[in-house]
PDB file of C-alpha atoms and ligand atoms in Angstrom:
ATOM      1  CA  UNK O 282      -4.760   9.688  17.190  1.00 89.00           C
ATOM      2  CA  UNK O 283      -1.604   6.739  18.047  1.00 97.00           C
ATOM      3  CA  UNK O 284      -3.262   3.686  19.354  1.00 98.00           C
ATOM      4  CA  UNK O 285      -1.079   0.892  20.737  1.00 98.00           C
ATOM      5  CA  UNK O 286      -2.713  -2.591  20.581  1.00 98.00           C
ATOM      6  CA  UNK O 287      -2.817  -5.203  23.113  1.00 98.00           C
ATOM      7  CA  UNK O 288      -2.095  -8.642  22.836  1.00 97.00           C
ATOM      8  CA  UNK O 289      -5.651  -9.832  22.340  1.00 98.00           C
ATOM      9  CA  UNK O 290      -6.077  -7.307  19.499  1.00 98.00           C
ATOM     10  CA  UNK O 291      -2.488  -7.772  18.383  1.00 98.00           C
ATOM     11  CA  UNK O 292      -3.580 -11.207  17.650  1.00 98.00           C
ATOM     12  CA  UNK O 293      -6.451  -9.907  15.363  1.00 98.00           C
ATOM     13  CA  UNK O 294      -4.075  -7.682  13.427  1.00 98.00           C
ATOM     14  CA  UNK O 295      -2.095 -11.203  12.334  1.00 98.00           C
ATOM     15  CA  UNK O 296      -5.256 -12.482  11.160  1.00 98.00           C
ATOM     16  CA  UNK O 297      -6.612  -9.301   9.215  1.00 98.00           C
ATOM     17  CA  UNK O 298      -2.985  -9.051   7.677  1.00 98.00           C
ATOM     18  CA  UNK O 299      -2.891 -12.709   6.572  1.00 98.00           C
ATOM     19  CA  UNK O 300      -6.421 -11.637   4.729  1.00 98.00           C
ATOM     20  CA  UNK O 301      -5.351  -8.785   3.079  1.00 99.00           C
ATOM     21  CA  UNK O 302      -1.964 -10.810   1.831  1.00 98.00           C
ATOM     22  CA  UNK O 303      -3.378 -13.679   1.113  1.00 98.00           C
ATOM     23  CA  UNK O 304      -6.464 -11.709  -1.087  1.00 99.00           C
ATOM     24  CA  UNK O 305      -3.678  -9.678  -2.941  1.00 99.00           C
ATOM     25  CA  UNK O 306      -2.240 -12.922  -4.205  1.00 98.00           C
ATOM     26  CA  UNK O 307      -5.585 -14.807  -5.616  1.00 98.00           C
ATOM     27  CA  UNK O 308      -5.758 -11.065  -7.144  1.00 98.00           C
ATOM     28  CA  UNK O 309      -2.310 -11.638  -8.412  1.00 98.00           C
ATOM     29  CA  UNK O 310      -2.943 -14.824  -9.828  1.00 98.00           C
ATOM     30  CA  UNK O 311      -5.779 -13.596 -11.462  1.00 98.00           C
ATOM     31  CA  UNK O 312      -4.920 -10.828 -12.831  1.00 98.00           C
ATOM     32  CA  UNK O 313      -3.851 -11.645 -16.698  1.00 98.00           C
ATOM     33  CA  UNK O 314      -3.717  -9.992 -20.338  1.00 98.00           C
ATOM     34  CA  UNK O 315      -7.687  -9.148 -20.623  1.00 98.00           C
ATOM     35  CA  UNK O 316      -8.696  -8.974 -17.275  1.00 98.00           C
ATOM     36  CA  UNK O 317     -10.801  -5.750 -16.209  1.00 99.00           C
ATOM     37  CA  UNK O 318     -10.286  -3.870 -13.384  1.00 99.00           C
ATOM     38  CA  UNK O 319     -13.879  -3.798 -12.199  1.00 99.00           C
ATOM     39  CA  UNK O 320     -13.854  -7.661 -12.006  1.00 98.00           C
ATOM     40  CA  UNK O 321     -11.370  -7.596  -9.569  1.00 99.00           C
ATOM     41  CA  UNK O 322     -13.093  -5.145  -7.958  1.00 99.00           C
ATOM     42  CA  UNK O 323     -15.531  -7.264  -7.719  1.00 98.00           C
ATOM     43  CA  UNK O 324     -13.648 -10.602  -6.742  1.00 99.00           C
ATOM     44  CA  UNK O 325     -12.064  -8.374  -4.091  1.00 99.00           C
ATOM     45  CA  UNK O 326     -15.437  -7.437  -2.294  1.00 99.00           C
ATOM     46  CA  UNK O 327     -16.335 -11.456  -2.819  1.00 98.00           C
ATOM     47  CA  UNK O 328     -13.496 -12.574  -0.894  1.00 98.00           C
ATOM     48  CA  UNK O 329     -14.108  -9.862   2.154  1.00 99.00           C
ATOM     49  CA  UNK O 330     -17.353 -11.208   2.345  1.00 98.00           C
ATOM     50  CA  UNK O 331     -16.661 -14.463   2.417  1.00 98.00           C
ATOM     51  CA  UNK O 332     -13.813 -14.105   5.221  1.00 98.00           C
ATOM     52  CA  UNK O 333     -16.825 -12.275   7.437  1.00 98.00           C
ATOM     53  CA  UNK O 334     -14.671  -8.946   6.958  1.00 98.00           C
ATOM     54  CA  UNK O 335     -15.390  -5.022   5.711  1.00 98.00           C
ATOM     55  CA  UNK O 336     -13.791  -3.202   2.865  1.00 98.00           C
ATOM     56  CA  UNK O 337     -11.984  -0.152   4.640  1.00 98.00           C
ATOM     57  CA  UNK O 338     -12.351   1.627   0.945  1.00 98.00           C
ATOM     58  CA  UNK O 339     -16.050   1.599   0.276  1.00 98.00           C
ATOM     59  CA  UNK O 340     -17.565   4.101   2.557  1.00 98.00           C
ATOM     60  CA  UNK O 341     -14.594   5.776   2.453  1.00 98.00           C
ATOM     61  CA  UNK O 342     -14.356   9.342   1.984  1.00 97.00           C
ATOM     62  CA  UNK O 343     -11.370  11.503   3.120  1.00 96.00           C
ATOM     63  CA  UNK O 344     -10.455  15.009   1.650  1.00 95.00           C
ATOM     64  CA  UNK O 345      -8.255  14.214  -0.636  1.00 95.00           C
ATOM     65  CA  UNK O 346     -11.077  12.104  -2.613  1.00 96.00           C
ATOM     66  CA  UNK O 347     -13.918  13.034  -4.169  1.00 94.00           C
ATOM     67  CA  UNK O 348     -16.780  11.335  -2.068  1.00 93.00           C
ATOM     68  CA  UNK O 349     -16.990   7.543  -1.006  1.00 98.00           C
ATOM     69  CA  UNK O 350     -14.465   5.416  -2.808  1.00 98.00           C
ATOM     70  CA  UNK O 351     -17.492   2.824  -3.504  1.00 98.00           C
ATOM     71  CA  UNK O 352     -15.193   0.081  -4.403  1.00 98.00           C
ATOM     72  CA  UNK O 353     -12.941  -2.490  -2.633  1.00 99.00           C
ATOM     73  CA  UNK O 354      -9.302  -2.178  -3.817  1.00 99.00           C
ATOM     74  CA  UNK O 355      -7.439   0.626  -5.682  1.00 99.00           C
ATOM     75  CA  UNK O 356      -6.241  -0.406  -9.387  1.00 99.00           C
ATOM     76  CA  UNK O 357      -3.735   1.477 -10.666  1.00 99.00           C
ATOM     77  CA  UNK O 358      -2.242   1.266 -13.883  1.00 99.00           C
ATOM     78  CA  UNK O 359       0.917   2.567 -15.316  1.00 98.00           C
ATOM     79  CA  UNK O 360       1.197   6.015 -14.658  1.00 99.00           C
ATOM     80  CA  UNK O 361      -1.883   6.030 -11.884  1.00 99.00           C
ATOM     81  CA  UNK O 362       0.205   5.390  -8.562  1.00 98.00           C
ATOM     82  CA  UNK O 363      -2.283   5.691  -5.275  1.00 98.00           C
ATOM     83  CA  UNK O 364      -5.897   5.763  -4.754  1.00 98.00           C
ATOM     84  CA  UNK O 365      -6.650   4.194  -8.235  1.00 98.00           C
ATOM     85  CA  UNK O 366     -10.312   4.442  -8.880  1.00 98.00           C
ATOM     86  CA  UNK O 367     -11.567   0.390 -10.655  1.00 98.00           C
ATOM     87  CA  UNK O 368     -12.927   1.205 -13.854  1.00 98.00           C
ATOM     88  CA  UNK O 369     -13.580  -0.606 -17.036  1.00 98.00           C
ATOM     89  CA  UNK O 370     -10.336  -1.289 -18.663  1.00 99.00           C
ATOM     90  CA  UNK O 371      -8.714  -4.453 -19.685  1.00 99.00           C
ATOM     91  CA  UNK O 372      -5.459  -5.333 -18.743  1.00 98.00           C
ATOM     92  CA  UNK O 373      -2.702  -5.255 -21.566  1.00 98.00           C
ATOM     93  CA  UNK O 374       0.344  -7.041 -21.594  1.00 98.00           C
ATOM     94  CA  UNK O 375       3.039  -5.109 -20.085  1.00 98.00           C
ATOM     95  CA  UNK O 376       1.085  -3.379 -17.921  1.00 98.00           C
ATOM     96  CA  UNK O 377       2.096  -2.247 -14.240  1.00 99.00           C
ATOM     97  CA  UNK O 378      -0.418  -2.898 -12.264  1.00 99.00           C
ATOM     98  CA  UNK O 379      -0.852  -2.060  -8.247  1.00 99.00           C
ATOM     99  CA  UNK O 380      -3.225  -3.378  -5.924  1.00 99.00           C
ATOM    100  CA  UNK O 381      -3.530  -1.641  -2.538  1.00 99.00           C
ATOM    101  CA  UNK O 382      -6.172  -3.255  -0.336  1.00 99.00           C
ATOM    102  CA  UNK O 383      -7.024  -2.524   3.607  1.00 99.00           C
ATOM    103  CA  UNK O 384      -9.706  -4.393   5.125  1.00 98.00           C
ATOM    104  CA  UNK O 385     -11.142  -4.608   8.751  1.00 98.00           C
ATOM    105  CA  UNK O 386     -11.862  -8.010  10.455  1.00 98.00           C
ATOM    106  CA  UNK O 387     -12.534  -8.374  13.806  1.00 98.00           C
ATOM    107  CA  UNK O 388     -12.075  -4.192  15.058  1.00 98.00           C
ATOM    108  CA  UNK O 389      -8.642  -4.296  13.578  1.00 98.00           C
ATOM    109  CA  UNK O 390      -7.569  -3.336  10.103  1.00 99.00           C
ATOM    110  CA  UNK O 391      -4.694  -3.984   8.212  1.00 99.00           C
ATOM    111  CA  UNK O 392      -3.609  -2.138   4.367  1.00 99.00           C
ATOM    112  CA  UNK O 393      -0.801  -3.813   1.736  1.00 99.00           C
ATOM    113  CA  UNK O 394       0.275  -2.843  -1.536  1.00 99.00           C
ATOM    114  CA  UNK O 395       1.757  -4.740  -4.187  1.00 99.00           C
ATOM    115  CA  UNK O 396       3.278  -3.822  -7.518  1.00 99.00           C
ATOM    116  CA  UNK O 397       3.552  -6.388 -10.829  1.00 98.00           C
ATOM    117  CA  UNK O 398       3.400  -6.488 -14.505  1.00 98.00           C
ATOM    118  CA  UNK O 399       0.975  -8.541 -16.504  1.00 98.00           C
ATOM    119  CA  UNK O 400       1.767 -10.475 -19.064  1.00 97.00           C
ATOM    120  CA  UNK O 401       5.195 -12.535 -19.839  1.00 95.00           C
ATOM    121  CA  UNK O 402       7.344  -9.395 -20.978  1.00 94.00           C
ATOM    122  CA  UNK O 403       8.217  -6.794 -18.488  1.00 98.00           C
ATOM    123  CA  UNK O 404      10.125  -3.898 -19.242  1.00 98.00           C
ATOM    124  CA  UNK O 405      13.462  -3.760 -17.096  1.00 98.00           C
ATOM    125  CA  UNK O 406      11.993  -0.462 -16.148  1.00 98.00           C
ATOM    126  CA  UNK O 407       9.209  -1.472 -14.872  1.00 98.00           C
ATOM    127  CA  UNK O 408      11.145  -3.954 -12.652  1.00 98.00           C
ATOM    128  CA  UNK O 409      13.579  -1.598 -11.999  1.00 98.00           C
ATOM    129  CA  UNK O 410      10.233   0.513 -10.607  1.00 98.00           C
ATOM    130  CA  UNK O 411       8.976  -2.210  -8.571  1.00 99.00           C
ATOM    131  CA  UNK O 412      12.067  -3.517  -7.124  1.00 98.00           C
ATOM    132  CA  UNK O 413      13.302   0.133  -5.719  1.00 99.00           C
ATOM    133  CA  UNK O 414       9.873  -0.127  -3.946  1.00 99.00           C
ATOM    134  CA  UNK O 415      10.620  -3.567  -2.706  1.00 98.00           C
ATOM    135  CA  UNK O 416      14.105  -2.489  -1.276  1.00 99.00           C
ATOM    136  CA  UNK O 417      12.967   0.315   0.354  1.00 99.00           C
ATOM    137  CA  UNK O 418       9.880  -1.176   2.052  1.00 99.00           C
ATOM    138  CA  UNK O 419      12.390  -3.751   3.423  1.00 98.00           C
ATOM    139  CA  UNK O 420      15.018  -1.195   4.713  1.00 99.00           C
ATOM    140  CA  UNK O 421      11.997   0.749   7.023  1.00 99.00           C
ATOM    141  CA  UNK O 422      10.681  -2.487   8.168  1.00 99.00           C
ATOM    142  CA  UNK O 423      14.617  -3.343   8.968  1.00 98.00           C
ATOM    143  CA  UNK O 424      15.141   0.447  10.705  1.00 98.00           C
ATOM    144  CA  UNK O 425      11.931  -0.349  12.768  1.00 98.00           C
ATOM    145  CA  UNK O 426      11.851  -1.282  16.436  1.00 98.00           C
ATOM    146  CA  UNK O 427      11.195   0.184  20.512  1.00 98.00           C
ATOM    147  CA  UNK O 428      12.954   2.641  20.554  1.00 98.00           C
ATOM    148  CA  UNK O 429      13.219   3.352  16.652  1.00 98.00           C
ATOM    149  CA  UNK O 430      11.756   7.137  15.392  1.00 98.00           C
ATOM    150  CA  UNK O 431       9.191   7.541  12.579  1.00 98.00           C
ATOM    151  CA  UNK O 432      12.351   9.870  11.133  1.00 98.00           C
ATOM    152  CA  UNK O 433      14.662   6.551  11.040  1.00 99.00           C
ATOM    153  CA  UNK O 434      12.435   5.031   9.002  1.00 99.00           C
ATOM    154  CA  UNK O 435      11.769   7.677   6.619  1.00 99.00           C
ATOM    155  CA  UNK O 436      14.994   8.038   6.337  1.00 99.00           C
ATOM    156  CA  UNK O 437      15.871   4.475   5.410  1.00 99.00           C
ATOM    157  CA  UNK O 438      13.329   4.446   3.091  1.00 99.00           C
ATOM    158  CA  UNK O 439      13.974   7.558   1.554  1.00 99.00           C
ATOM    159  CA  UNK O 440      17.915   6.486   0.962  1.00 99.00           C
ATOM    160  CA  UNK O 441      17.015   3.325  -1.207  1.00 99.00           C
ATOM    161  CA  UNK O 442      14.325   5.577  -3.418  1.00 98.00           C
ATOM    162  CA  UNK O 443      17.284   8.002  -3.828  1.00 98.00           C
ATOM    163  CA  UNK O 444      20.221   6.012  -4.432  1.00 98.00           C
ATOM    164  CA  UNK O 445      18.301   4.001  -7.546  1.00 98.00           C
ATOM    165  CA  UNK O 446      17.525   7.464  -8.612  1.00 98.00           C
ATOM    166  CA  UNK O 447      13.892   8.021  -8.195  1.00 98.00           C
ATOM    167  CA  UNK O 448      12.445  11.848  -6.716  1.00 98.00           C
ATOM    168  CA  UNK O 449      10.366  11.194  -3.894  1.00 98.00           C
ATOM    169  CA  UNK O 450       6.817  12.854  -3.577  1.00 98.00           C
ATOM    170  CA  UNK O 451       6.537  13.699   0.159  1.00 98.00           C
ATOM    171  CA  UNK O 452       2.864  14.564   0.024  1.00 98.00           C
ATOM    172  CA  UNK O 453       1.689  10.652   1.018  1.00 98.00           C
ATOM    173  CA  UNK O 454       3.285   8.208   2.823  1.00 98.00           C
ATOM    174  CA  UNK O 455       2.892   5.552   5.429  1.00 98.00           C
ATOM    175  CA  UNK O 456       0.410   6.035   8.182  1.00 98.00           C
ATOM    176  CA  UNK O 457      -0.094   4.458  12.139  1.00 98.00           C
ATOM    177  CA  UNK O 458      -3.458   1.838  11.727  1.00 98.00           C
ATOM    178  CA  UNK O 459      -5.191   0.396  14.068  1.00 98.00           C
ATOM    179  CA  UNK O 460      -9.141   0.442  14.643  1.00 98.00           C
ATOM    180  CA  UNK O 461      -8.997   2.634  11.595  1.00 98.00           C
ATOM    181  CA  UNK O 462      -7.301   2.457   8.674  1.00 98.00           C
ATOM    182  CA  UNK O 463      -5.042   6.000   8.740  1.00 98.00           C
ATOM    183  CA  UNK O 464      -3.728   7.064  12.103  1.00 98.00           C
ATOM    184  CA  UNK O 465      -1.179   8.739  12.991  1.00 98.00           C
ATOM    185  CA  UNK O 466       2.267   8.889  12.826  1.00 98.00           C
ATOM    186  CA  UNK O 467       2.810  10.075   9.232  1.00 98.00           C
ATOM    187  CA  UNK O 468       5.574   8.422   7.974  1.00 98.00           C
ATOM    188  CA  UNK O 469       6.625  10.212   5.299  1.00 98.00           C
ATOM    189  CA  UNK O 470       8.911   8.388   2.274  1.00 99.00           C
ATOM    190  CA  UNK O 471      11.750  10.589   3.085  1.00 98.00           C
ATOM    191  CA  UNK O 472      13.231  12.035   6.626  1.00 98.00           C
ATOM    192  CA  UNK O 473      15.751  12.593   8.739  1.00 98.00           C
ATOM    193  CA  UNK O 474      16.944   9.972  11.468  1.00 98.00           C
ATOM    194  CA  UNK O 475      16.511  10.786  14.893  1.00 98.00           C
ATOM    195  CA  UNK O 476      13.643  13.031  14.841  1.00 98.00           C
ATOM    196  CA  UNK O 477       9.797  12.068  15.074  1.00 98.00           C
ATOM    197  CA  UNK O 478       7.598  10.025  17.118  1.00 98.00           C
ATOM    198  CA  UNK O 479       9.692   7.251  19.006  1.00 98.00           C
ATOM    199  CA  UNK O 480       7.616   3.780  18.175  1.00 98.00           C
ATOM    200  CA  UNK O 481       6.579   1.404  20.831  1.00 98.00           C
ATOM    201  CA  UNK O 482       5.949  -2.545  20.900  1.00 98.00           C
ATOM    202  CA  UNK O 483       2.005  -2.389  20.072  1.00 98.00           C
ATOM    203  CA  UNK O 484       2.307  -0.097  17.323  1.00 98.00           C
ATOM    204  CA  UNK O 485       1.050  -0.800  13.997  1.00 98.00           C
ATOM    205  CA  UNK O 486       2.182   1.021  11.631  1.00 99.00           C
ATOM    206  CA  UNK O 487       1.749   0.983   7.000  1.00 99.00           C
ATOM    207  CA  UNK O 488       4.698   1.696   5.237  1.00 99.00           C
ATOM    208  CA  UNK O 489       4.512   2.616   1.776  1.00 98.00           C
ATOM    209  CA  UNK O 490       7.138   3.454  -0.444  1.00 99.00           C
ATOM    210  CA  UNK O 491       5.708   4.923  -3.855  1.00 99.00           C
ATOM    211  CA  UNK O 492       7.914   6.178  -6.819  1.00 98.00           C
ATOM    212  CA  UNK O 493       6.900   7.546 -10.294  1.00 98.00           C
ATOM    213  CA  UNK O 494       9.951   7.475 -12.550  1.00 98.00           C
ATOM    214  CA  UNK O 495      10.812  11.216 -13.826  1.00 98.00           C
ATOM    215  CA  UNK O 496       8.813  13.229 -11.421  1.00 98.00           C
ATOM    216  CA  UNK O 497       7.576  13.690  -7.750  1.00 98.00           C
ATOM    217  CA  UNK O 498       4.354  15.468  -8.757  1.00 98.00           C
ATOM    218  CA  UNK O 499       1.196  14.020  -9.236  1.00 98.00           C
ATOM    219  CA  UNK O 500      -1.914  15.089 -10.846  1.00 98.00           C
ATOM    220  CA  UNK O 501      -5.485  14.246  -9.825  1.00 98.00           C
ATOM    221  CA  UNK O 502      -7.312  12.312 -12.499  1.00 98.00           C
ATOM    222  CA  UNK O 503     -11.149  13.363 -13.540  1.00 97.00           C
ATOM    223  CA  UNK O 504     -12.556  10.630 -11.745  1.00 98.00           C
ATOM    224  CA  UNK O 505     -11.744  12.424  -8.610  1.00 97.00           C
ATOM    225  CA  UNK O 506      -9.439  10.021  -6.836  1.00 98.00           C
ATOM    226  CA  UNK O 507      -6.771   8.520  -9.245  1.00 98.00           C
ATOM    227  CA  UNK O 508      -3.276   9.745  -8.593  1.00 98.00           C
ATOM    228  CA  UNK O 509      -1.190   9.786 -11.644  1.00 98.00           C
ATOM    229  CA  UNK O 510       2.385  10.831 -12.146  1.00 99.00           C
ATOM    230  CA  UNK O 511       2.281  14.873 -14.243  1.00 98.00           C
ATOM    231  CA  UNK O 512       4.294  13.697 -16.472  1.00 99.00           C
ATOM    232  CA  UNK O 513       2.608  10.530 -17.574  1.00 98.00           C
ATOM    233  CA  UNK O 514       5.522   8.451 -16.477  1.00 98.00           C
ATOM    234  CA  UNK O 515       5.533   4.559 -14.802  1.00 98.00           C
ATOM    235  CA  UNK O 516       4.731   4.117 -11.148  1.00 99.00           C
ATOM    236  CA  UNK O 517       5.138   1.504  -8.664  1.00 99.00           C
ATOM    237  CA  UNK O 518       4.345   1.546  -4.670  1.00 99.00           C
ATOM    238  CA  UNK O 519       4.884  -1.345  -2.122  1.00 99.00           C
ATOM    239  CA  UNK O 520       2.812  -1.856   1.161  1.00 99.00           C
ATOM    240  CA  UNK O 521       3.028  -3.702   4.193  1.00 99.00           C
ATOM    241  CA  UNK O 522       1.433  -3.198   7.544  1.00 99.00           C
ATOM    242  CA  UNK O 523       4.020  -4.319  10.347  1.00 99.00           C
ATOM    243  CA  UNK O 524       3.422  -4.241  14.363  1.00 99.00           C
ATOM    244  CA  UNK O 525       6.651  -2.729  16.606  1.00 98.00           C
ATOM    245  CA  UNK O 526       7.359  -6.000  18.919  1.00 98.00           C
ATOM    246  CA  UNK O 527       9.557  -5.976  22.099  1.00 97.00           C
ATOM    247  CA  UNK O 528      12.998  -6.795  19.797  1.00 96.00           C
ATOM    248  CA  UNK O 529      12.074  -5.729  16.503  1.00 97.00           C
ATOM    249  CA  UNK O 530       9.265  -5.525  13.896  1.00 98.00           C
ATOM    250  CA  UNK O 531       6.754  -8.070  12.770  1.00 98.00           C
ATOM    251  CA  UNK O 532       4.914  -8.291   9.248  1.00 98.00           C
ATOM    252  CA  UNK O 533       1.694  -8.593   9.398  1.00 98.00           C
ATOM    253  CA  UNK O 534       0.836  -8.757   5.740  1.00 98.00           C
ATOM    254  CA  UNK O 535       2.830 -11.713   4.485  1.00 98.00           C
ATOM    255  CA  UNK O 536       1.119 -14.133   2.133  1.00 97.00           C
ATOM    256  CA  UNK O 537       0.332 -17.386   3.857  1.00 94.00           C
ATOM    257  CA  UNK O 538       2.906 -19.104   1.220  1.00 92.00           C
ATOM    258  CA  UNK O 539       6.107 -16.771   1.817  1.00 93.00           C
ATOM    259  CA  UNK O 540       5.523 -17.723   5.553  1.00 86.00           C
TER     260      UNK O 540
HETATM  261  N1  MF3 M 691      -4.514   2.026   1.315  1.00 69.31           N
HETATM  262  C1  MF3 M 691      -4.421   3.314   0.800  1.00 69.31           C
HETATM  263  C2  MF3 M 691      -3.264   3.800   1.641  1.00 69.31           C
HETATM  264  O1  MF3 M 691      -2.354   2.782   1.405  1.00 69.31           O
HETATM  265  C3  MF3 M 691      -5.265   4.058   0.999  1.00 69.31           C
HETATM  266  C4  MF3 M 691      -6.622   3.869   0.032  1.00 69.31           C
HETATM  267  S1  MF3 M 691      -7.495   5.067   0.572  1.00 69.31           S
HETATM  268  C5  MF3 M 691      -8.891   4.959  -0.916  1.00 69.31           C
HETATM  269  O2  MF3 M 691      -3.126   4.339   2.841  1.00 69.31           O
HETATM  270  F1  MF3 M 691      -9.857   5.358  -0.493  1.00 69.31           F
HETATM  271  F2  MF3 M 691      -8.015   5.231  -2.219  1.00 69.31           F
HETATM  272  F3  MF3 M 691      -9.168   3.667  -0.529  1.00 69.31           F
HETATM  273 CO1   CO M 692      -1.669   2.451   3.301  1.00 69.31          CO
END
């Protein structure tokens, strides 16, 4: 299903997007050496409830996971990249952490992910990996607008990741979003310009470049959810929800401090 939002729903999408972004920033500022992933999950649960919003994750049971997710935020450390199931682990200095959060408020969902290094001495390789996903995300957003095709966005994202020297996995990518978290169209992280669905004002998309340093192969953790790099290499992921507007694209999940 592809949804086109009316102006009232688009206004709500801006509110939900700001909530997701501000929760992620609050989590980032609290996540330090020694912080337990289960505490990050509990803080998220509280912040969602305090805002009168709903988790898109806790009851989510797609084919690519095992049973309901049962948690409020994805926490992926180092070789873990997607769908990271929070568990009893205290963050260590230099850990590369990805937080991925989707919530629904007023009937509209927003989805965003950030990667960052915990502690004071990040490895240059970690920063390079994160930077590539952020630049790819910016390129995908720059390519988005009315009349652009999904392949244009995929091509823009994939070009940045490839030029940075990273392999690209095509099993998981971006997606339409609206009254539910995962909708059509799918936005692969690599593709050919001029191909695919033509974007229209009122469409919401979650763009989410993610990379693994030296492989395109994923393995599923024993927890049935967490996807890790097959080689154990480090990984990163950056995601924004955007709205297609009359003249371009608007980022809905910018933190209030960056607006
Ligand atoms: N928010 C993720 C995405 O970027 C999906 C997480 S699914 C979950 O599409 F079940 F792991 F929560
Ligand atoms: Co997403």
